[in-house]
Amino acid sequence: MRRGIARAAAMQASPHCPANVPQPSSEEVTSGADIISTVEFNHTGELLATGDKGGRVVIFQREPESKNEPYSQGEYNVYSTFQSHEPEFDYLKSLEIEEKINKIKWLPQQNAAHSLLSTNDKTIKLWKITERDKRPEGYNLKDEEGKLKDLSTVTSLQVPVLKPMDLMVEVTPRRIFANGHTYHVNSISVNSDCETYMSADDLRINLWHLAITDRSFNIVDIKPANMEDLTEVITASEFHPHHCNLFVYSSSKGSLRLCDMRASALCDKHSKLYEEPEDPSNRSFFSEIISSVSDVKFSHSGRYMLTRDYLTVKVWDLNMETKPVETYQVHDYLRSKLCSLYENDCIFDKFECAWNGSDSVIMTGAYNNFFRMFDRNTKRDVTLEASRESSKPRAILKPRRVCVGGKRRKDDISVDSLDFTKKILHTAWHPTENIIAIAATNNLYIFQDKVNSEMH
C-alpha cells in the first residue's frame, strides 16, 4: 500500500499558538509500529485518542485547570493505552492483514462510560472505556483474597461496603464487526442517529447497526462487473452532522457524491455531484493523481464540505455543485517538483483536513513537519512547524515561509531544502476551543491559543 499522510489541522491565522505537550518517545522513529496513523478528539474535547501502526490506541485526558493558574488551559496526559488490533493472516487469500489503526471515531457519550470505534484494514471494533475508583469489601462468603469461606465459619451476616481505591481505567471490547469488507477500510463515520455507522473501502460503503455484528447493509457499490473497467475508487466518506439520511463520499477522480438514503436502499445514484472542471492550461501527466480527494469533512453547521487534494484544500457549499466556493493553495511551490515526488511515491500521500469549532478556520498538513491554517474571513494564512526544535513547551510558534526563488529572508527555507520524509500525517481540532493535536511521525504535538481562548 502507498504510504499516506494526514493533513494537520489549523487554528486561527494568528501564529500565537504556544506549544503545549510534545508526547514523543524518542528522537528517531525506533520502529514503524510507533508511527501515529490517526488522531481524534471526542465530542467534548476532554479526551483525545491516537492510533498507531502497531495496532495500539492511546487515550489522553485533559487535566482540570490549575487553581494557581485559573486562566491556563488544562494539559493532556495519558489516560489509557490498549492494544486494539493484532496482525492477522487471511488464509483464503494468502494475505497478511496488518494491525495498523486506520481510523478512530468516538461515539456520543450516553452515560458515565465512553465508547469509540477503531478499525484496521478489515475489522472494526467497538470499545467501552470505564473508570473504577471503588471496590466492594466485606463479602459474607468470600475472604479478602476472593476465595470461598468455609460456610461453617460464617456466624453472622454483614452488608458489603464500597471502599475507595486508586483510579482504574478499564477498556473492554463490546463488539467486533468483521467480514464486512473485501478491500481496505479507509474511513468510518458515526451517524447522527447514534445507532448506526458506516464504513468505506475502495469500492463499497456498508451501513452497520452498533448492536448488530453479523450483518451490514451495502449502501454504495462502485465495483464494475469487469475489474479492468475500474476507473476510480472511493477515498473517504462521512455522514452529515445533522441529517441522518445524508452522507458524502469522495473519489480518486476528484469528485464528491452526496447521497440520500431515503431515495433507495442502494445509493448507486447520487443526489448531487460536486466536481470542478479541469483547467486545460494545468493539464499534465500528474493531473489525475493530484486531483484525487484524500479527505472530506462536513462543517459543524452542515452547510459546507471541506476537501483536500494533493496541492489544495477546497470549501464546497452543499447548494452549489459546479465549483468550490473557496480554494486555498497549500504548497503550490511543489507543482514544479511533481516528477520527483512521483518517483519517491510522495505524490500518493493522503493528507487530512480539519475545521475549527466555528467553521471559520481550516487546517491541513504539509511536508517538512509544516502545517497550514487558513482564515476564511480575513483570507490570511500561516505556515507553522511542529518539531522538537521549534515547539518547546510554552513557546510561541513562529510563522515559517518557503522561498521559491529570488531574495531569501533570514528564516526562510528553500523548496529544495524541504524534508519530504517529515510529513504531518494526521490532525484534529478541539470541537469548541483553539486546541489542535498534530501527529508528526511518532510524535504527538498539542498546541493551544493562550492569547485568544474564544473562537472567531
Short mmCIF file of C-alpha atoms in Angstrom, two decimals:
data_model
loop_
_atom_site.label_atom_id
_atom_site.label_comp_id
_atom_site.label_asym_id
_atom_site.label_seq_id
_atom_site.Cartn_x
_atom_site.Cartn_y
_atom_site.Cartn_z
CA MET A 1 0.00 0.00 0.00
CA ARG A 2 1.06 3.57 -0.62
CA ARG A 3 2.14 5.48 2.42
CA GLY A 4 -0.48 8.01 3.47
CA ILE A 5 -0.29 11.37 5.18
CA ALA A 6 -2.92 13.02 7.25
CA ARG A 7 -3.02 16.75 6.94
CA ALA A 8 -2.58 18.91 10.01
CA ALA A 9 -5.38 20.99 11.49
CA ALA A 10 -5.17 24.78 11.59
CA MET A 11 -6.02 27.17 14.33
CA GLN A 12 -6.55 30.84 13.76
CA ALA A 13 -4.49 32.57 11.16
CA SER A 14 -2.61 34.11 14.07
CA PRO A 15 0.66 32.29 14.81
CA HIS A 16 0.43 32.81 18.58
CA CYS A 17 -0.26 29.21 19.49
CA PRO A 18 2.01 28.13 22.32
CA ALA A 19 3.28 24.58 22.16
CA ASN A 20 1.74 22.55 24.92
CA VAL A 21 2.86 18.96 25.10
CA PRO A 22 5.08 17.14 22.66
CA GLN A 23 4.48 13.48 23.54
CA PRO A 24 7.17 11.62 21.61
CA SER A 25 9.13 8.66 22.81
CA SER A 26 12.47 9.09 21.08
CA GLU A 27 14.38 11.41 18.79
CA GLU A 28 14.28 8.89 15.95
CA VAL A 29 11.46 6.60 14.89
CA THR A 30 12.63 3.47 16.62
CA SER A 31 10.15 1.23 14.85
CA GLY A 32 7.36 1.57 12.32
CA ALA A 33 4.89 0.44 14.98
CA ASP A 34 5.25 3.80 16.77
CA ILE A 35 4.12 5.90 13.80
CA ILE A 36 0.80 7.61 14.60
CA SER A 37 -1.83 6.80 11.98
CA THR A 38 -4.93 8.64 13.29
CA VAL A 39 -5.90 11.35 15.82
CA GLU A 40 -9.41 12.13 17.10
CA PHE A 41 -10.94 14.32 19.83
CA ASN A 42 -14.15 13.15 21.49
CA HIS A 43 -17.30 15.30 21.31
CA THR A 44 -16.42 17.38 24.38
CA GLY A 45 -12.71 17.64 23.64
CA GLU A 46 -11.83 16.28 27.10
CA LEU A 47 -10.41 13.07 25.60
CA LEU A 48 -8.04 12.66 22.67
CA ALA A 49 -7.36 9.27 21.07
CA THR A 50 -4.46 8.30 18.81
CA GLY A 51 -3.91 5.07 16.91
CA ASP A 52 -0.61 3.80 15.56
CA LYS A 53 0.79 1.32 13.07
CA GLY A 54 1.36 -1.18 15.87
CA GLY A 55 -2.39 -1.51 16.46
CA ARG A 56 -2.31 0.42 19.75
CA VAL A 57 -4.74 3.10 20.88
CA VAL A 58 -3.56 5.74 23.36
CA ILE A 59 -6.18 7.94 25.03
CA PHE A 60 -5.21 11.29 26.56
CA GLN A 61 -7.35 13.11 29.11
CA ARG A 62 -7.38 16.85 29.70
CA GLU A 63 -6.38 17.78 33.21
CA PRO A 64 -8.58 20.27 35.11
CA GLU A 65 -7.46 23.90 35.14
CA SER A 66 -5.00 24.69 37.89
CA LYS A 67 -6.28 26.79 40.81
CA ASN A 68 -2.95 28.60 40.89
CA GLU A 69 -3.32 29.48 37.21
CA PRO A 70 -7.05 29.91 36.66
CA TYR A 71 -6.61 31.17 33.09
CA SER A 72 -4.37 28.33 31.97
CA GLN A 73 -5.84 25.53 29.92
CA GLY A 74 -5.51 22.01 31.24
CA GLU A 75 -2.85 19.83 29.66
CA TYR A 76 -3.45 16.41 28.14
CA ASN A 77 -1.92 13.40 29.88
CA VAL A 78 -2.06 9.70 29.13
CA TYR A 79 -5.37 8.27 30.37
CA SER A 80 -5.29 4.72 28.97
CA THR A 81 -3.39 2.59 26.47
CA PHE A 82 -4.60 -0.64 24.94
CA GLN A 83 -3.93 -3.00 22.06
CA SER A 84 -6.83 -2.63 19.64
CA HIS A 85 -5.77 -4.86 16.74
CA GLU A 86 -3.27 -7.65 16.20
CA PRO A 87 -1.71 -8.75 12.89
CA GLU A 88 -3.79 -11.42 11.18
CA PHE A 89 -3.49 -13.67 8.14
CA ASP A 90 -6.19 -14.33 5.57
CA TYR A 91 -5.59 -17.96 4.67
CA LEU A 92 -8.11 -17.95 1.80
CA LYS A 93 -6.34 -15.10 0.01
CA SER A 94 -2.85 -15.68 1.45
CA LEU A 95 -2.72 -12.06 2.58
CA GLU A 96 -1.37 -10.51 5.75
CA ILE A 97 -3.74 -8.09 7.46
CA GLU A 98 -1.65 -5.50 9.27
CA GLU A 99 -2.62 -4.20 12.70
CA LYS A 100 -2.33 -0.50 11.80
CA ILE A 101 -5.24 1.61 13.09
CA ASN A 102 -6.70 3.41 10.06
CA LYS A 103 -9.40 5.43 11.84
CA ILE A 104 -10.85 6.11 15.29
CA LYS A 105 -14.30 7.60 15.85
CA TRP A 106 -15.83 8.47 19.23
CA LEU A 107 -19.48 7.75 19.90
CA PRO A 108 -21.57 10.45 21.62
CA GLN A 109 -21.47 9.79 25.37
CA GLN A 110 -24.71 8.24 26.71
CA ASN A 111 -23.64 7.56 30.32
CA ALA A 112 -20.55 7.61 32.51
CA ALA A 113 -18.69 5.32 30.10
CA HIS A 114 -17.03 6.41 26.86
CA SER A 115 -17.18 4.42 23.62
CA LEU A 116 -15.12 4.50 20.46
CA LEU A 117 -14.80 2.63 17.17
CA SER A 118 -11.39 1.66 15.82
CA THR A 119 -10.60 -0.08 12.55
CA ASN A 120 -7.69 -1.59 10.70
CA ASP A 121 -7.92 -2.66 7.04
CA LYS A 122 -10.63 -5.26 7.65
CA THR A 123 -12.07 -5.37 11.18
CA ILE A 124 -13.94 -2.66 13.10
CA LYS A 125 -14.15 -2.87 16.90
CA LEU A 126 -16.33 -1.08 19.44
CA TRP A 127 -14.56 -0.34 22.73
CA LYS A 128 -16.01 0.74 26.07
CA ILE A 129 -13.87 2.86 28.43
CA THR A 130 -14.95 2.95 32.07
CA GLU A 131 -13.48 4.17 35.38
CA ARG A 132 -13.40 2.38 38.71
CA ASP A 133 -12.30 4.13 41.92
CA LYS A 134 -14.13 1.99 44.50
CA ARG A 135 -14.07 -1.69 45.33
CA PRO A 136 -16.53 -3.77 47.36
CA GLU A 137 -15.33 -5.24 50.68
CA GLY A 138 -16.96 -7.35 53.38
CA TYR A 139 -18.39 -10.27 51.44
CA ASN A 140 -20.14 -12.92 53.51
CA LEU A 141 -18.99 -15.94 51.51
CA LYS A 142 -15.55 -14.76 50.31
CA ASP A 143 -12.41 -13.79 52.19
CA GLU A 144 -10.20 -10.79 51.39
CA GLU A 145 -8.37 -12.76 48.68
CA GLY A 146 -11.61 -13.70 46.96
CA LYS A 147 -11.59 -17.34 47.99
CA LEU A 148 -14.76 -19.01 49.21
CA LYS A 149 -15.01 -19.29 53.01
CA ASP A 150 -15.85 -22.44 54.87
CA LEU A 151 -19.59 -21.99 55.39
CA SER A 152 -19.36 -23.44 58.89
CA THR A 153 -17.28 -20.42 59.93
CA VAL A 154 -19.94 -17.92 58.80
CA THR A 155 -21.78 -17.00 62.02
CA SER A 156 -23.21 -13.60 61.08
CA LEU A 157 -24.20 -11.62 58.01
CA GLN A 158 -22.75 -8.26 57.07
CA VAL A 159 -23.54 -5.70 54.38
CA PRO A 160 -20.68 -5.29 51.87
CA VAL A 161 -19.36 -1.74 51.60
CA LEU A 162 -17.59 0.19 48.83
CA LYS A 163 -14.08 1.36 49.76
CA PRO A 164 -12.04 3.95 47.81
CA MET A 165 -9.21 2.64 45.62
CA ASP A 166 -6.75 4.04 43.11
CA LEU A 167 -8.46 5.05 39.88
CA MET A 168 -8.50 2.23 37.36
CA VAL A 169 -9.43 2.76 33.71
CA GLU A 170 -10.86 -0.36 32.13
CA VAL A 171 -11.13 -0.81 28.36
CA THR A 172 -13.26 -3.70 27.13
CA PRO A 173 -14.24 -4.78 23.60
CA ARG A 174 -18.04 -4.69 23.27
CA ARG A 175 -18.49 -5.58 19.61
CA ILE A 176 -16.34 -6.87 16.75
CA PHE A 177 -17.61 -6.08 13.24
CA ALA A 178 -15.74 -8.44 10.91
CA ASN A 179 -16.05 -9.83 7.38
CA GLY A 180 -17.78 -6.74 6.03
CA HIS A 181 -15.08 -5.62 3.58
CA THR A 182 -13.19 -7.26 0.76
CA TYR A 183 -10.94 -4.23 0.29
CA HIS A 184 -9.11 -2.00 2.75
CA VAL A 185 -11.27 0.15 5.03
CA ASN A 186 -10.33 3.82 4.59
CA SER A 187 -12.97 5.58 6.72
CA ILE A 188 -15.68 5.11 9.31
CA SER A 189 -18.33 7.63 10.34
CA VAL A 190 -20.90 7.56 13.14
CA ASN A 191 -24.41 8.66 12.19
CA SER A 192 -26.23 11.47 13.98
CA ASP A 193 -28.94 8.96 14.98
CA CYS A 194 -26.31 7.44 17.36
CA GLU A 195 -27.49 3.96 16.34
CA THR A 196 -25.71 3.32 13.05
CA TYR A 197 -22.37 3.97 11.42
CA MET A 198 -20.84 3.41 8.01
CA SER A 199 -17.54 2.03 6.87
CA ALA A 200 -15.99 2.55 3.44
CA ASP A 201 -13.36 0.69 1.48
CA ASP A 202 -12.03 1.30 -2.03
CA LEU A 203 -15.19 0.13 -3.80
CA ARG A 204 -18.02 -0.24 -1.27
CA ILE A 205 -19.68 1.52 1.66
CA ASN A 206 -21.51 -0.51 4.31
CA LEU A 207 -24.08 0.62 6.87
CA TRP A 208 -23.91 -1.09 10.29
CA HIS A 209 -26.08 -1.05 13.38
CA LEU A 210 -23.97 -0.60 16.51
CA ALA A 211 -25.74 -3.52 18.20
CA ILE A 212 -25.52 -6.00 15.31
CA THR A 213 -22.20 -7.52 14.28
CA ASP A 214 -23.12 -10.37 11.94
CA ARG A 215 -24.56 -8.32 9.07
CA SER A 216 -24.34 -4.94 7.41
CA PHE A 217 -26.16 -3.29 4.53
CA ASN A 218 -24.27 -2.36 1.39
CA ILE A 219 -25.32 1.22 0.51
CA VAL A 220 -22.73 2.06 -2.18
CA ASP A 221 -21.06 -0.33 -4.62
CA ILE A 222 -18.96 1.06 -7.47
CA LYS A 223 -17.25 -2.22 -8.36
CA PRO A 224 -17.60 -2.84 -12.11
CA ALA A 225 -18.54 -6.25 -13.49
CA ASN A 226 -15.09 -6.40 -15.06
CA MET A 227 -12.30 -5.04 -12.86
CA GLU A 228 -10.43 -3.95 -15.98
CA ASP A 229 -13.12 -1.29 -16.39
CA LEU A 230 -12.32 0.22 -12.99
CA THR A 231 -11.62 3.95 -13.35
CA GLU A 232 -11.97 5.33 -9.82
CA VAL A 233 -12.06 4.29 -6.17
CA ILE A 234 -13.68 5.63 -3.01
CA THR A 235 -11.17 7.61 -0.94
CA ALA A 236 -13.22 8.89 2.04
CA SER A 237 -16.78 9.16 3.33
CA GLU A 238 -18.68 10.91 6.10
CA PHE A 239 -22.22 11.26 7.45
CA HIS A 240 -23.89 14.67 7.57
CA PRO A 241 -23.66 16.03 11.16
CA HIS A 242 -27.40 16.71 11.48
CA HIS A 243 -29.33 14.77 8.81
CA CYS A 244 -29.06 11.02 9.41
CA ASN A 245 -30.13 10.22 5.83
CA LEU A 246 -27.33 12.15 4.09
CA PHE A 247 -23.72 11.17 3.54
CA VAL A 248 -20.94 12.12 1.15
CA TYR A 249 -18.11 10.14 -0.38
CA SER A 250 -15.12 11.29 -2.39
CA SER A 251 -13.33 9.63 -5.25
CA SER A 252 -9.86 9.36 -6.73
CA LYS A 253 -11.11 11.41 -9.70
CA GLY A 254 -11.63 14.48 -7.51
CA SER A 255 -15.42 14.34 -7.33
CA LEU A 256 -17.82 14.32 -4.36
CA ARG A 257 -21.13 12.50 -4.33
CA LEU A 258 -23.86 13.41 -1.85
CA CYS A 259 -26.28 10.52 -1.29
CA ASP A 260 -29.71 10.35 0.35
CA MET A 261 -30.58 7.01 1.92
CA ARG A 262 -34.28 7.85 1.68
CA ALA A 263 -34.11 7.60 -2.12
CA SER A 264 -33.20 3.91 -2.34
CA ALA A 265 -31.60 1.09 -0.37
CA LEU A 266 -28.55 1.07 -2.67
CA CYS A 267 -27.33 4.61 -3.22
CA ASP A 268 -25.78 3.89 -6.61
CA LYS A 269 -27.46 7.05 -7.93
CA HIS A 270 -26.18 10.12 -6.09
CA SER A 271 -28.36 13.10 -5.20
CA LYS A 272 -25.68 15.64 -6.05
CA LEU A 273 -22.31 15.50 -7.80
CA TYR A 274 -19.71 18.10 -6.88
CA GLU A 275 -16.96 18.42 -9.44
CA GLU A 276 -14.75 21.24 -10.62
CA PRO A 277 -13.95 21.40 -14.35
CA GLU A 278 -10.26 20.94 -15.00
CA ASP A 279 -8.25 23.92 -16.21
CA PRO A 280 -6.82 22.82 -19.60
CA SER A 281 -3.76 25.03 -19.08
CA ASN A 282 -2.78 22.99 -16.00
CA ARG A 283 -3.31 19.60 -17.66
CA SER A 284 -0.34 17.25 -17.20
CA PHE A 285 0.59 13.60 -16.69
CA PHE A 286 0.03 14.07 -12.95
CA SER A 287 -3.33 15.87 -13.14
CA GLU A 288 -5.47 12.88 -12.20
CA ILE A 289 -3.17 11.84 -9.33
CA ILE A 290 -3.05 15.26 -7.69
CA SER A 291 -6.80 15.81 -8.11
CA SER A 292 -7.65 12.72 -6.04
CA VAL A 293 -9.52 13.75 -2.89
CA SER A 294 -7.77 12.33 0.18
CA ASP A 295 -10.18 13.64 2.83
CA VAL A 296 -13.67 15.12 3.12
CA LYS A 297 -15.22 16.75 6.20
CA PHE A 298 -18.62 18.33 6.74
CA SER A 299 -18.56 21.66 8.56
CA HIS A 300 -20.09 21.67 12.06
CA SER A 301 -23.02 23.67 10.67
CA GLY A 302 -23.61 21.08 7.95
CA ARG A 303 -23.70 23.78 5.25
CA TYR A 304 -20.22 23.22 3.79
CA MET A 305 -17.81 20.44 2.93
CA LEU A 306 -14.03 20.65 3.17
CA THR A 307 -11.89 18.55 0.83
CA ARG A 308 -8.18 18.01 0.47
CA ASP A 309 -6.31 17.00 -2.64
CA TYR A 310 -2.54 16.95 -3.10
CA LEU A 311 -1.98 20.68 -3.60
CA THR A 312 -5.13 22.40 -2.33
CA VAL A 313 -7.95 22.50 0.21
CA LYS A 314 -11.40 23.43 -1.08
CA VAL A 315 -14.63 24.53 0.60
CA TRP A 316 -17.84 23.43 -1.12
CA ASP A 317 -21.33 24.78 -0.49
CA LEU A 318 -23.87 21.95 -0.43
CA ASN A 319 -26.13 24.10 -2.59
CA MET A 320 -23.56 24.66 -5.38
CA GLU A 321 -22.27 21.66 -7.32
CA THR A 322 -20.39 23.37 -10.16
CA LYS A 323 -17.32 24.61 -8.30
CA PRO A 324 -15.97 25.18 -4.76
CA VAL A 325 -16.74 28.49 -3.09
CA GLU A 326 -13.19 28.73 -1.75
CA THR A 327 -9.86 27.24 -2.85
CA TYR A 328 -6.65 27.54 -0.83
CA GLN A 329 -3.19 26.64 -2.13
CA VAL A 330 -1.38 24.52 0.45
CA HIS A 331 2.01 24.17 -1.21
CA ASP A 332 1.75 25.29 -4.82
CA TYR A 333 5.53 25.57 -4.93
CA LEU A 334 5.62 21.76 -5.32
CA ARG A 335 3.92 21.90 -8.72
CA SER A 336 7.31 22.07 -10.43
CA LYS A 337 8.55 19.06 -8.44
CA LEU A 338 5.75 16.61 -9.21
CA CYS A 339 8.05 14.39 -11.26
CA SER A 340 10.46 13.72 -8.37
CA LEU A 341 7.52 13.42 -5.95
CA TYR A 342 6.06 10.76 -8.23
CA GLU A 343 9.34 8.86 -8.29
CA ASN A 344 9.62 8.76 -4.49
CA ASP A 345 5.88 7.97 -4.08
CA CYS A 346 5.19 11.14 -2.08
CA ILE A 347 2.62 12.22 -4.67
CA PHE A 348 0.38 9.42 -3.34
CA ASP A 349 0.45 10.74 0.24
CA LYS A 350 -3.01 11.23 1.69
CA PHE A 351 -3.36 14.45 3.64
CA GLU A 352 -6.27 15.11 6.00
CA CYS A 353 -8.00 18.41 6.78
CA ALA A 354 -9.99 19.86 9.68
CA TRP A 355 -12.39 22.67 10.63
CA ASN A 356 -12.19 24.75 13.77
CA GLY A 357 -15.21 24.78 16.08
CA SER A 358 -16.89 27.75 14.39
CA ASP A 359 -16.03 26.69 10.80
CA SER A 360 -14.11 29.95 10.30
CA VAL A 361 -10.61 28.45 10.03
CA ILE A 362 -9.38 25.34 8.27
CA MET A 363 -6.19 23.37 8.78
CA THR A 364 -4.17 20.82 6.87
CA GLY A 365 -0.64 19.40 6.91
CA ALA A 366 2.36 19.55 4.62
CA TYR A 367 5.98 18.41 4.31
CA ASN A 368 8.96 19.33 6.48
CA ASN A 369 6.61 18.97 9.50
CA PHE A 370 4.80 22.13 8.37
CA PHE A 371 1.07 22.63 8.77
CA ARG A 372 -1.10 25.30 7.21
CA MET A 373 -4.01 27.36 8.55
CA PHE A 374 -6.42 29.45 6.50
CA ASP A 375 -8.75 32.05 7.99
CA ARG A 376 -11.90 32.10 5.84
CA ASN A 377 -12.97 35.57 6.99
CA THR A 378 -9.74 37.54 6.67
CA LYS A 379 -8.24 35.31 3.92
CA ARG A 380 -4.99 35.28 5.88
CA ASP A 381 -2.95 32.12 6.04
CA VAL A 382 0.02 30.97 8.05
CA THR A 383 2.57 28.15 7.90
CA LEU A 384 3.69 26.70 11.24
CA GLU A 385 6.09 23.92 12.15
CA ALA A 386 5.61 21.01 14.53
CA SER A 387 9.07 19.93 15.58
CA ARG A 388 11.06 19.48 18.77
CA GLU A 389 13.32 22.38 17.90
CA SER A 390 10.55 24.91 17.25
CA SER A 391 7.94 23.55 19.65
CA LYS A 392 9.39 23.77 23.11
CA PRO A 393 6.71 23.67 25.84
CA ARG A 394 5.16 27.10 26.41
CA ALA A 395 7.00 28.54 23.39
CA ILE A 396 5.28 30.77 20.84
CA LEU A 397 5.19 29.25 17.36
CA LYS A 398 6.83 31.42 14.72
CA PRO A 399 5.43 31.53 11.19
CA ARG A 400 7.57 29.75 8.58
CA ARG A 401 7.93 30.70 4.94
CA VAL A 402 9.04 28.63 1.97
CA CYS A 403 11.17 30.54 -0.52
CA VAL A 404 10.72 29.59 -4.19
CA GLY A 405 13.34 31.85 -5.69
CA GLY A 406 14.81 35.32 -5.57
CA LYS A 407 15.66 37.01 -2.29
CA ARG A 408 15.52 34.91 0.87
CA ARG A 409 14.68 36.36 4.25
CA LYS A 410 16.54 35.30 7.36
CA ASP A 411 14.33 32.38 8.45
CA ASP A 412 13.05 31.34 5.02
CA ILE A 413 13.53 27.77 3.89
CA SER A 414 14.23 26.87 0.28
CA VAL A 415 11.93 24.47 -1.59
CA ASP A 416 14.98 22.33 -2.33
CA SER A 417 15.70 22.04 1.41
CA LEU A 418 12.29 20.59 2.34
CA ASP A 419 12.43 17.19 4.00
CA PHE A 420 9.77 15.01 2.34
CA THR A 421 10.22 12.23 4.90
CA LYS A 422 8.87 14.57 7.60
CA LYS A 423 5.18 14.99 6.94
CA ILE A 424 2.26 15.99 9.09
CA LEU A 425 0.14 12.91 8.83
CA HIS A 426 -2.95 13.36 10.95
CA THR A 427 -4.50 16.22 12.84
CA ALA A 428 -7.57 17.04 14.91
CA TRP A 429 -9.17 20.22 16.20
CA HIS A 430 -10.87 20.54 19.57
CA PRO A 431 -14.65 20.82 18.94
CA THR A 432 -15.06 24.15 20.76
CA GLU A 433 -11.65 25.62 21.64
CA ASN A 434 -8.47 26.66 19.88
CA ILE A 435 -6.60 23.48 20.67
CA ILE A 436 -5.14 21.30 17.95
CA ALA A 437 -3.44 17.91 18.00
CA ILE A 438 -0.89 17.15 15.31
CA ALA A 439 0.79 13.83 14.58
CA ALA A 440 4.28 14.09 13.11
CA THR A 441 5.56 10.55 12.54
CA ASN A 442 5.83 9.08 16.08
CA ASN A 443 5.35 12.42 17.86
CA LEU A 444 2.12 13.98 19.05
CA TYR A 445 2.08 17.76 19.45
CA ILE A 446 -0.70 19.67 21.15
CA PHE A 447 -0.90 23.40 20.52
CA GLN A 448 -3.31 25.83 22.12
CA ASP A 449 -4.06 29.51 21.76
CA LYS A 450 -3.39 31.09 25.15
CA VAL A 451 -3.95 34.63 23.90
CA ASN A 452 -7.40 34.11 22.47
CA SER A 453 -9.41 31.45 24.22
CA GLU A 454 -12.61 32.22 22.28
CA MET A 455 -13.19 31.01 18.73
CA HIS A 456 -13.65 33.56 15.99
#
